[in-house]
Coordinates of C-alpha atoms and ligand atoms in Angstrom, one line a residue:
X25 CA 103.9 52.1 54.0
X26 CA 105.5 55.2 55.0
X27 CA 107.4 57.5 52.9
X28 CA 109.7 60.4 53.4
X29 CA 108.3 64.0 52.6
X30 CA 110.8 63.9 50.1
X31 CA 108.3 61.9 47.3
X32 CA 105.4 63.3 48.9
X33 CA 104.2 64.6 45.7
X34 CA 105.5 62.5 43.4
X35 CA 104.0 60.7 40.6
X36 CA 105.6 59.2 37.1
X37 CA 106.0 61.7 34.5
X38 CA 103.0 61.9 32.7
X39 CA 104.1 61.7 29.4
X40 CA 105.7 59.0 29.6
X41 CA 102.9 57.1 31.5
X42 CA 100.6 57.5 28.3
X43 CA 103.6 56.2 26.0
X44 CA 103.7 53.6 28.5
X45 CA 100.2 52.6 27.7
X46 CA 100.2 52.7 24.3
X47 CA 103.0 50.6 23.5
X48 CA 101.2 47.9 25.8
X49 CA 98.1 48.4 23.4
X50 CA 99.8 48.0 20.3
X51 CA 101.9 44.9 22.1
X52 CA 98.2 43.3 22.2
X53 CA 97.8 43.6 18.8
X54 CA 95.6 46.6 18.1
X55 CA 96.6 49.0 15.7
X56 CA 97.8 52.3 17.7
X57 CA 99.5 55.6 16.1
X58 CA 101.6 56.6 19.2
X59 CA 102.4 60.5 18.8
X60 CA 102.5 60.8 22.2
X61 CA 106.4 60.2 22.8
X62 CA 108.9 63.4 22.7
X63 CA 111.5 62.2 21.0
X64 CA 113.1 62.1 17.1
X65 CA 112.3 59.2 15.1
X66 CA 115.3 59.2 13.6
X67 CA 118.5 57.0 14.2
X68 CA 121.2 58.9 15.8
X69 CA 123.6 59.8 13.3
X70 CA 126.1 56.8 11.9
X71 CA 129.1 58.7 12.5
X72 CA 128.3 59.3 16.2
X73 CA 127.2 55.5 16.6
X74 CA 130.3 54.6 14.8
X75 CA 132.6 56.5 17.3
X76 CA 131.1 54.9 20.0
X77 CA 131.5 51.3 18.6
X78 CA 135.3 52.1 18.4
X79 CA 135.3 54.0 21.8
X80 CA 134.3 50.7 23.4
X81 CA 136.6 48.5 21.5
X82 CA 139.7 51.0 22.4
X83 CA 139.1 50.4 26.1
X84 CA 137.1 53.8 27.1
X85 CA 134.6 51.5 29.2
X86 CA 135.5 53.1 32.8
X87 CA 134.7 55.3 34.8
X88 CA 135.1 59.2 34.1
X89 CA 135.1 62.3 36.0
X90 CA 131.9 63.2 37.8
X91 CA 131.1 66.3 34.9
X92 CA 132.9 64.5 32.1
X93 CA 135.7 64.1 30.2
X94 CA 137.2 67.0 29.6
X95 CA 137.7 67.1 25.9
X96 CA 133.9 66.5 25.8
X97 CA 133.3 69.7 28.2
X98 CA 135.9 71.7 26.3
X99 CA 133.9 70.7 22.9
X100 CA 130.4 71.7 24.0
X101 CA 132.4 74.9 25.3
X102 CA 133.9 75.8 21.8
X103 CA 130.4 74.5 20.6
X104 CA 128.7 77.4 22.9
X105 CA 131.6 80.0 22.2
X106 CA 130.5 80.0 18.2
X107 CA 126.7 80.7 19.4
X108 CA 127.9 83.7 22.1
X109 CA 130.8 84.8 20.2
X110 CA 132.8 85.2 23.3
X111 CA 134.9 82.8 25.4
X112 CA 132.9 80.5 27.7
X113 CA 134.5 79.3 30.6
X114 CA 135.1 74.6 30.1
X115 CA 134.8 74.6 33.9
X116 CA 131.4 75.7 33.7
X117 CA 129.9 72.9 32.0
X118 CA 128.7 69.7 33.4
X119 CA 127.7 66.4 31.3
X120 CA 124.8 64.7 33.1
X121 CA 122.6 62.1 32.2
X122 CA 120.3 63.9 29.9
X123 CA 118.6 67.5 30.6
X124 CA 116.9 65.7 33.0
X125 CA 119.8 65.2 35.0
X126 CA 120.9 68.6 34.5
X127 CA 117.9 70.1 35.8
X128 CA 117.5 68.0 38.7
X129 CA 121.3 69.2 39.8
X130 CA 119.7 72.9 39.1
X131 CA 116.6 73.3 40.9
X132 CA 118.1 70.7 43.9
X133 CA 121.0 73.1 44.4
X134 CA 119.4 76.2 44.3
X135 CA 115.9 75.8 45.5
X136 CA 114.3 74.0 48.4
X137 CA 111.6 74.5 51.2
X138 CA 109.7 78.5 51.1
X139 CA 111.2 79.0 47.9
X140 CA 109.2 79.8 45.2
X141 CA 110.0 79.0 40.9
X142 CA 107.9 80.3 38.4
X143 CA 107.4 78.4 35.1
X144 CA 106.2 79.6 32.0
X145 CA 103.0 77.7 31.1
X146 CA 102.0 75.4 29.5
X147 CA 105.3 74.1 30.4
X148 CA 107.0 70.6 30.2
X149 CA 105.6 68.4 32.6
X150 CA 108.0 67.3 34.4
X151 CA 109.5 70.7 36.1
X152 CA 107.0 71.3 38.5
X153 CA 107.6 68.0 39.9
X154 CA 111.1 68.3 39.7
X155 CA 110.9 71.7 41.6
X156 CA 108.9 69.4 44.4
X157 CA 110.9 67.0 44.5
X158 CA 113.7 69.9 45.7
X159 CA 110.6 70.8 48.1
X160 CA 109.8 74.1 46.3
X161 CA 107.3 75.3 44.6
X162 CA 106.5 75.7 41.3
X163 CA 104.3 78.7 40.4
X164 CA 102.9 78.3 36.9
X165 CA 102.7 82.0 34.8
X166 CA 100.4 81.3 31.8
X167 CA 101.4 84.0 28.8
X168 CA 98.0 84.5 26.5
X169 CA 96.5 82.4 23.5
X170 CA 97.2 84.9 21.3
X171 CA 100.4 85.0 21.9
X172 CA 101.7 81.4 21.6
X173 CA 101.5 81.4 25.6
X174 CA 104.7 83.5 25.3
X175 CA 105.2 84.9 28.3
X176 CA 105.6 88.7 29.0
X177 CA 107.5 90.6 31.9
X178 CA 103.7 92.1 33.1
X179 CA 103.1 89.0 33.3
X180 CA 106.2 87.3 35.9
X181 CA 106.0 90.0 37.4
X182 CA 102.7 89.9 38.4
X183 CA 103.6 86.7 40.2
X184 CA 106.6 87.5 42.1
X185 CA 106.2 87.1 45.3
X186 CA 109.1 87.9 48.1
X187 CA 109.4 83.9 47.9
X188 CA 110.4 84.0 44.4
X189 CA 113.9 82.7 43.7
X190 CA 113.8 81.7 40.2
X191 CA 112.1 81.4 37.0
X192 CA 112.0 78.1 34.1
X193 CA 111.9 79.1 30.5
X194 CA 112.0 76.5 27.9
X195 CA 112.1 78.0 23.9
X196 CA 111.3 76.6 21.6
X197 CA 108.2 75.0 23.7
X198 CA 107.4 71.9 24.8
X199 CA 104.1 71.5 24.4
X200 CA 103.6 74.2 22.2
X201 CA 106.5 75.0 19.7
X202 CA 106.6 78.4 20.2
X203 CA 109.5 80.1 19.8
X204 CA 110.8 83.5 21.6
X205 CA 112.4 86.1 20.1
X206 CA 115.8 87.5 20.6
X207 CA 114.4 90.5 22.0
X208 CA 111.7 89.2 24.1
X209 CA 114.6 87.1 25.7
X210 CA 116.4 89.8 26.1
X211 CA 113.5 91.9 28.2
X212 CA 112.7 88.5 30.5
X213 CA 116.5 87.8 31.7
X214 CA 117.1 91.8 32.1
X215 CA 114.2 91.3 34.1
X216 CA 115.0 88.1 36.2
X217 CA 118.5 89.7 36.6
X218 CA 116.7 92.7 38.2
X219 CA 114.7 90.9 40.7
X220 CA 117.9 88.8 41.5
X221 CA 116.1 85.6 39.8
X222 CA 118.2 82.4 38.8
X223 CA 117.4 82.1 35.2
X224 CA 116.9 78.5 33.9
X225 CA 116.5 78.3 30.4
X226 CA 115.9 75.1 28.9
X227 CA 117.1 75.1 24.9
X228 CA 117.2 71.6 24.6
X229 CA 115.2 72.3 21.1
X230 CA 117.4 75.2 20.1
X231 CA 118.5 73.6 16.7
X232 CA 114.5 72.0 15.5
X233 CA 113.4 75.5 14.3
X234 CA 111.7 75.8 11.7
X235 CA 112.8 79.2 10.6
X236 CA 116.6 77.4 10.3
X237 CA 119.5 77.6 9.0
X238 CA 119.5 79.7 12.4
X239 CA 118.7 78.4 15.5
X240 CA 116.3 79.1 17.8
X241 CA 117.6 82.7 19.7
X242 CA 119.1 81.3 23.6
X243 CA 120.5 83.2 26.2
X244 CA 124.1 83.1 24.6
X245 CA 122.8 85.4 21.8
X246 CA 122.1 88.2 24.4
X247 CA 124.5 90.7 25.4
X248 CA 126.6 90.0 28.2
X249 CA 124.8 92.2 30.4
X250 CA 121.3 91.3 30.1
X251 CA 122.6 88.4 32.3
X252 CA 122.1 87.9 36.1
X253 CA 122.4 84.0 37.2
X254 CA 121.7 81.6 35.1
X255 CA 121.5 78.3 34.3
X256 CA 121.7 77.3 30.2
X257 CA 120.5 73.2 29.7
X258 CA 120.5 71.3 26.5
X259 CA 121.8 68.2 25.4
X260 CA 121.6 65.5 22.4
X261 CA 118.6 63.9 22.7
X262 CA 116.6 65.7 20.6
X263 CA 119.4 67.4 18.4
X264 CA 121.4 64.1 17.8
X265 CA 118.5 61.8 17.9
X266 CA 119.9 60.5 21.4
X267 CA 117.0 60.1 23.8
X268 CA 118.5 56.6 24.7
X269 CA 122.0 57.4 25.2
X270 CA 121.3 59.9 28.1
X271 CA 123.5 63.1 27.6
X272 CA 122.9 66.7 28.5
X273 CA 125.0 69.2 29.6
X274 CA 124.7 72.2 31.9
X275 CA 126.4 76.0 31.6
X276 CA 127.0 77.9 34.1
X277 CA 129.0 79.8 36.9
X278 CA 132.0 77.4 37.8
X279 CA 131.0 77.7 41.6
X280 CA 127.7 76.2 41.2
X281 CA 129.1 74.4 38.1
X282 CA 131.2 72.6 41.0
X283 CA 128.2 71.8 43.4
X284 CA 126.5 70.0 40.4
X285 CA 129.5 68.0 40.0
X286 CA 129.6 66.8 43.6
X287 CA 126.0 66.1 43.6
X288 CA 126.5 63.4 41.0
X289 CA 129.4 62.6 42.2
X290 CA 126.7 61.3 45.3
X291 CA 124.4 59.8 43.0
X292 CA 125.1 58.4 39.5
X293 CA 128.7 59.7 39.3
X294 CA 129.6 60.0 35.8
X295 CA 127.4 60.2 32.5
X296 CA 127.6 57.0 30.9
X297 CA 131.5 56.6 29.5
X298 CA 130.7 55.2 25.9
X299 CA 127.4 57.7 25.5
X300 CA 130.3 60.8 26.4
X301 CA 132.4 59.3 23.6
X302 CA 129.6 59.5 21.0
X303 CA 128.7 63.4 22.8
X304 CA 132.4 64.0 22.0
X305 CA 132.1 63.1 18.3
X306 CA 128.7 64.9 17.9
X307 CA 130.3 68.2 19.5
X308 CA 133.3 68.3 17.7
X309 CA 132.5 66.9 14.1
X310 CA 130.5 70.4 13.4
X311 CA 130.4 69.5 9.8
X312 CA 129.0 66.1 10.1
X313 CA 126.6 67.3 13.5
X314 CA 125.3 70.3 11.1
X315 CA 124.7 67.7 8.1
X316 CA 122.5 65.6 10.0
X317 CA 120.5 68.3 12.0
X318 CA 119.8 70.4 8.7
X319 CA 118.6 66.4 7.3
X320 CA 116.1 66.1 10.3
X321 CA 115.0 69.7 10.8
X322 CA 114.0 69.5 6.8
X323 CA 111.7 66.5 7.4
X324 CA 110.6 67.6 10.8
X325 CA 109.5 71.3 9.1
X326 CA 107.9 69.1 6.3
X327 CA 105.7 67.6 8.7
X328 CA 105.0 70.8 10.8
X329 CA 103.7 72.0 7.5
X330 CA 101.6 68.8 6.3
X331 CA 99.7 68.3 9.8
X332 CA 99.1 71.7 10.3
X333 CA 97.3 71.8 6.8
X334 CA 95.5 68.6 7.5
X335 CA 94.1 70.8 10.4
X336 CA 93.6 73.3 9.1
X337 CA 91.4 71.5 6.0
X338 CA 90.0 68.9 7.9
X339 CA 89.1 70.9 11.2
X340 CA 88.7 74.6 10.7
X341 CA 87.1 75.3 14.2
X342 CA 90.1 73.4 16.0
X343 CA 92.5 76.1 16.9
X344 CA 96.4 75.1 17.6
X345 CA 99.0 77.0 18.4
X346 CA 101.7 77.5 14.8
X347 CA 104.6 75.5 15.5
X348 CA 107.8 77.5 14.7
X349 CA 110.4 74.8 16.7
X350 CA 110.1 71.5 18.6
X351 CA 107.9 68.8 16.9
X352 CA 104.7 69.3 19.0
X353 CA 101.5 70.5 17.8
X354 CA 99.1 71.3 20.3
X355 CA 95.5 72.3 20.0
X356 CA 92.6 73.3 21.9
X357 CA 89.9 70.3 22.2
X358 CA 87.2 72.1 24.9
X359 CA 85.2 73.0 21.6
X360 CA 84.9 69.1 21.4
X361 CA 83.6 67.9 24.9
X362 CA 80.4 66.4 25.4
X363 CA 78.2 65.7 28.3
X364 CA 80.8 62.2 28.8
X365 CA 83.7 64.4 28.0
X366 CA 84.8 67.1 30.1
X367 CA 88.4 67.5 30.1
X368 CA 91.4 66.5 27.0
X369 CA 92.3 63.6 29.1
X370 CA 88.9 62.2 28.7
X371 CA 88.8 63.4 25.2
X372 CA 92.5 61.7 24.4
X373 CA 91.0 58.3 26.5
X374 CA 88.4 58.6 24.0
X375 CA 90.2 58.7 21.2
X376 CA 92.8 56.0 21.9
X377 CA 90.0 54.0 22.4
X378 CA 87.8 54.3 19.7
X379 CA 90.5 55.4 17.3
X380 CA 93.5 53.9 18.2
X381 CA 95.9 57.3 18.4
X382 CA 97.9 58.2 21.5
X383 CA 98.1 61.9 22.6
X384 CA 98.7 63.6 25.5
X385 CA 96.0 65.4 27.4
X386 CA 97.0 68.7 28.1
X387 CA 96.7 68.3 31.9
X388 CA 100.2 67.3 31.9
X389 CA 101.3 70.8 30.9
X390 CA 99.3 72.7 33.1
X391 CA 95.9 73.0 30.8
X392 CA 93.1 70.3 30.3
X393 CA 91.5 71.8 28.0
X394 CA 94.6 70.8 25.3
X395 CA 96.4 68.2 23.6
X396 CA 99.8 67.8 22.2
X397 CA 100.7 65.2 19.2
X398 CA 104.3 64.9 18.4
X399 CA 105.0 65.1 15.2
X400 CA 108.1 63.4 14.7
X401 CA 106.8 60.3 13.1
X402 CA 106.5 59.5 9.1
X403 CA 104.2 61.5 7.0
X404 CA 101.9 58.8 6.4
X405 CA 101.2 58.1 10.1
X406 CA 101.2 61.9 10.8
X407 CA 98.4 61.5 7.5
X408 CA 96.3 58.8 9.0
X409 CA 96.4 59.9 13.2
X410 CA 94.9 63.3 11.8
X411 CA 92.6 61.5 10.0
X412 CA 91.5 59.8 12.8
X413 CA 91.6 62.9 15.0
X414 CA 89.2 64.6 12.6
X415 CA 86.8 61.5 12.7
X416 CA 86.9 62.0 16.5
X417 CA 86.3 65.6 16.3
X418 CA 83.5 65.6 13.4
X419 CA 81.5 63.0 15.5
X420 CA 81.3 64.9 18.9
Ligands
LIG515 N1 113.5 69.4 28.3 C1 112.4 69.3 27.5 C2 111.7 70.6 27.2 C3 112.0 68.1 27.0 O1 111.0 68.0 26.1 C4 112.7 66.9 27.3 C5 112.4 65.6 26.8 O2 111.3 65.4 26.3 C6 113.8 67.1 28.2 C7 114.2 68.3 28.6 C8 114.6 65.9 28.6 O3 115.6 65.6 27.8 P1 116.8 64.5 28.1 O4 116.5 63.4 27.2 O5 118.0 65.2 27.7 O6 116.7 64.2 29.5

């Protein structure tokens, strides 16, 4: 069969493709601790369910404008006015159908064949193949061990190439939880705004730090004028325990705000109507929203803290990378491989196998020589899948 050299290079997202796997195992009866999904455990909030109940029953089942309704636009403007403390402009935002969505619109609009993205590494899979899919390429900058994998402005620029249009920064990390400071923000978009670089910062984990009540530093704490172009995504999956209803948002210049619109205008048109209604609720009701965040960033930094003891205890020569947002935890397994085992997607085969915990091997973030577990599952499991990761690791 022939295919257009638009899905070339396309392949399922990895993660998802191990989740995939080990639901099936566990279906079949065997006893499987899947850590290997990216999303909260955690119901999404009762008041935001319950707004949506009554949304359907008042009617609000048709269809909406293509980048929302506008309340809900105007509330996640407000709601990114208190973080930059200046006015941000409602026609600038755009609801899509998760950050996923979002970033999609991004890199299809402003990238495409030549063009060249670079994307701090390890980075979450799926924007390199998103960047394909827009027929560019993705050039992955690795920052250093040491330093979390934060990336430094020596570093990007040492890959900039007169192809370079644009650059993906995602804080705090997926895979790695690291979080950048204010000021090392600040010195990588002065930078990108120097070389004329889109900016595409992904804060979808903004509000799981650690280190709360503050969030996670974005580019809205920076000063007006470190900013050249830029694109800001986040959304409510992983704030508002949402990953099902599919709702992110985009910020950015209303001109390319408007070319994002008519792109899904083409494709899925709007955002689910009853999933905006619940977004609505979750971006207005600040008191309830910050209630339940504080709730699931206490249990998430609770478990940050109990697995990376565990590690720490149980496998002293494993190193990880400190988790200061997100709910990953991702360590360095090369230390472990054996003559069968030469790479973590071997290693995490392994261990599924034998141990009946699913992980995902680090090739899907640009490193094969690492693994991520989520840790947004109950203490006990988090308890027992490092027990059994231990087991793995002490018998190699
Ligand atoms: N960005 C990052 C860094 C993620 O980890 C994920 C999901 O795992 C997404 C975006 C996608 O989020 P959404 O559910 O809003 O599409």
């Amino acid at each position: 069969m022939r295919f257009s050299a638009n899905i070339q290079e396309l392949k399922p997202s990895a993660t998802i493709a191990v989740s995939t796997l080990a639901k099936k195992l566990a279906a079949e009866g065997r006893d499987i601790l899947n850590l290997s999904a990216g999303e909260p455990d955690f119901d999404t909030p009762r008041f935001i369910a319950d707004a949506a109940v009554e949304g359907i029953r008042a009617g609000r089942t048709r269809y909406t404008p293509p980048a929302g309704i506008p309340e809900l636009r105007q509330a996640i403007a407000r709601h990114l006015e208190t973080r930059a403390g200046r006015p941000m402009d409602w026609n600038g935002v755009v609801v899509s159908a998760g950050v996923k969505q979002a970033l999609f619109n991004a890199f299809f609009s402003l990238f495409g064949p030549g063009d060249e993205v670079l994307v701090a590494a390890p980075y979450w899979t799926t924007y390199p193949d998103l960047i394909r899919i827009a027929r560019a390429r993705p050039v992955e900058v690795f920052g250093a061990e040491a330093r979390s994998f934060k990336v430094t402005v020596d570093e990007l620029e040492a890959a900039v190439t007169e192809r370079t249009r644009g650059l993906v920064l995602n804080s705090p990390c997926n895979p790695t939880g690291a979080v950048y400071t204010r000021d090392e923000l600040d010195a990588i978009a002065r930078w990108a705004k120097s070389r004329g670089l889109w900016l595409i910062s992904d804060e979808i984990y903004r509000n799981i730090h650690h280190a709360a009540p503050a969030p996670a530093p974005g580019l809205l704490d920076l000063d007006e004028d470190a900013l050249g172009p830029f694109v800001l995504v986040d959304g409510a999956s992983k704030s508002y325990a949402m990953t099902g209803w599919r709702l992110g948002f985009s910020y950015c210049a209303p001109a390319l705000a408007a070319k994002f619109t008519a792109l899904q205008s083409q494709i899925t048109s709007n955002t689910t109507t009853v999933s905006q209604v619940a977004g609505l609720e979750a971006y207005s009701n600040t008191e309830a929203a910050e209630a339940s965040i504080r709730e699931m960033v206490r249990a998430f930094t609770r478990r940050r803290d109990l697995v990376t003891r565990r590690f720490r205890e149980w496998m002293p020569g494993v190193p990880f990378v400190e988790p200061e947002g997100a709910f990953y935890l991702y360590f360095r397994v090369d230390g472990l491989f054996t003559g069968e085992v030469t790479d973590a997607t071997g290693w995490c085969s392994a261990l599924l196998e034998e141990h009946g915990v699913a992980l995902v091997p680090g090739a899907a973030f640009g490193d094969d020589r690492w693994v991520r577990m989520s840790y947004a599952a109950a203490d006990e499991v988090l308890e027992e899948a490092v027990r059994r990761i231990a087991a793995m690791a002490t018998c190699t």
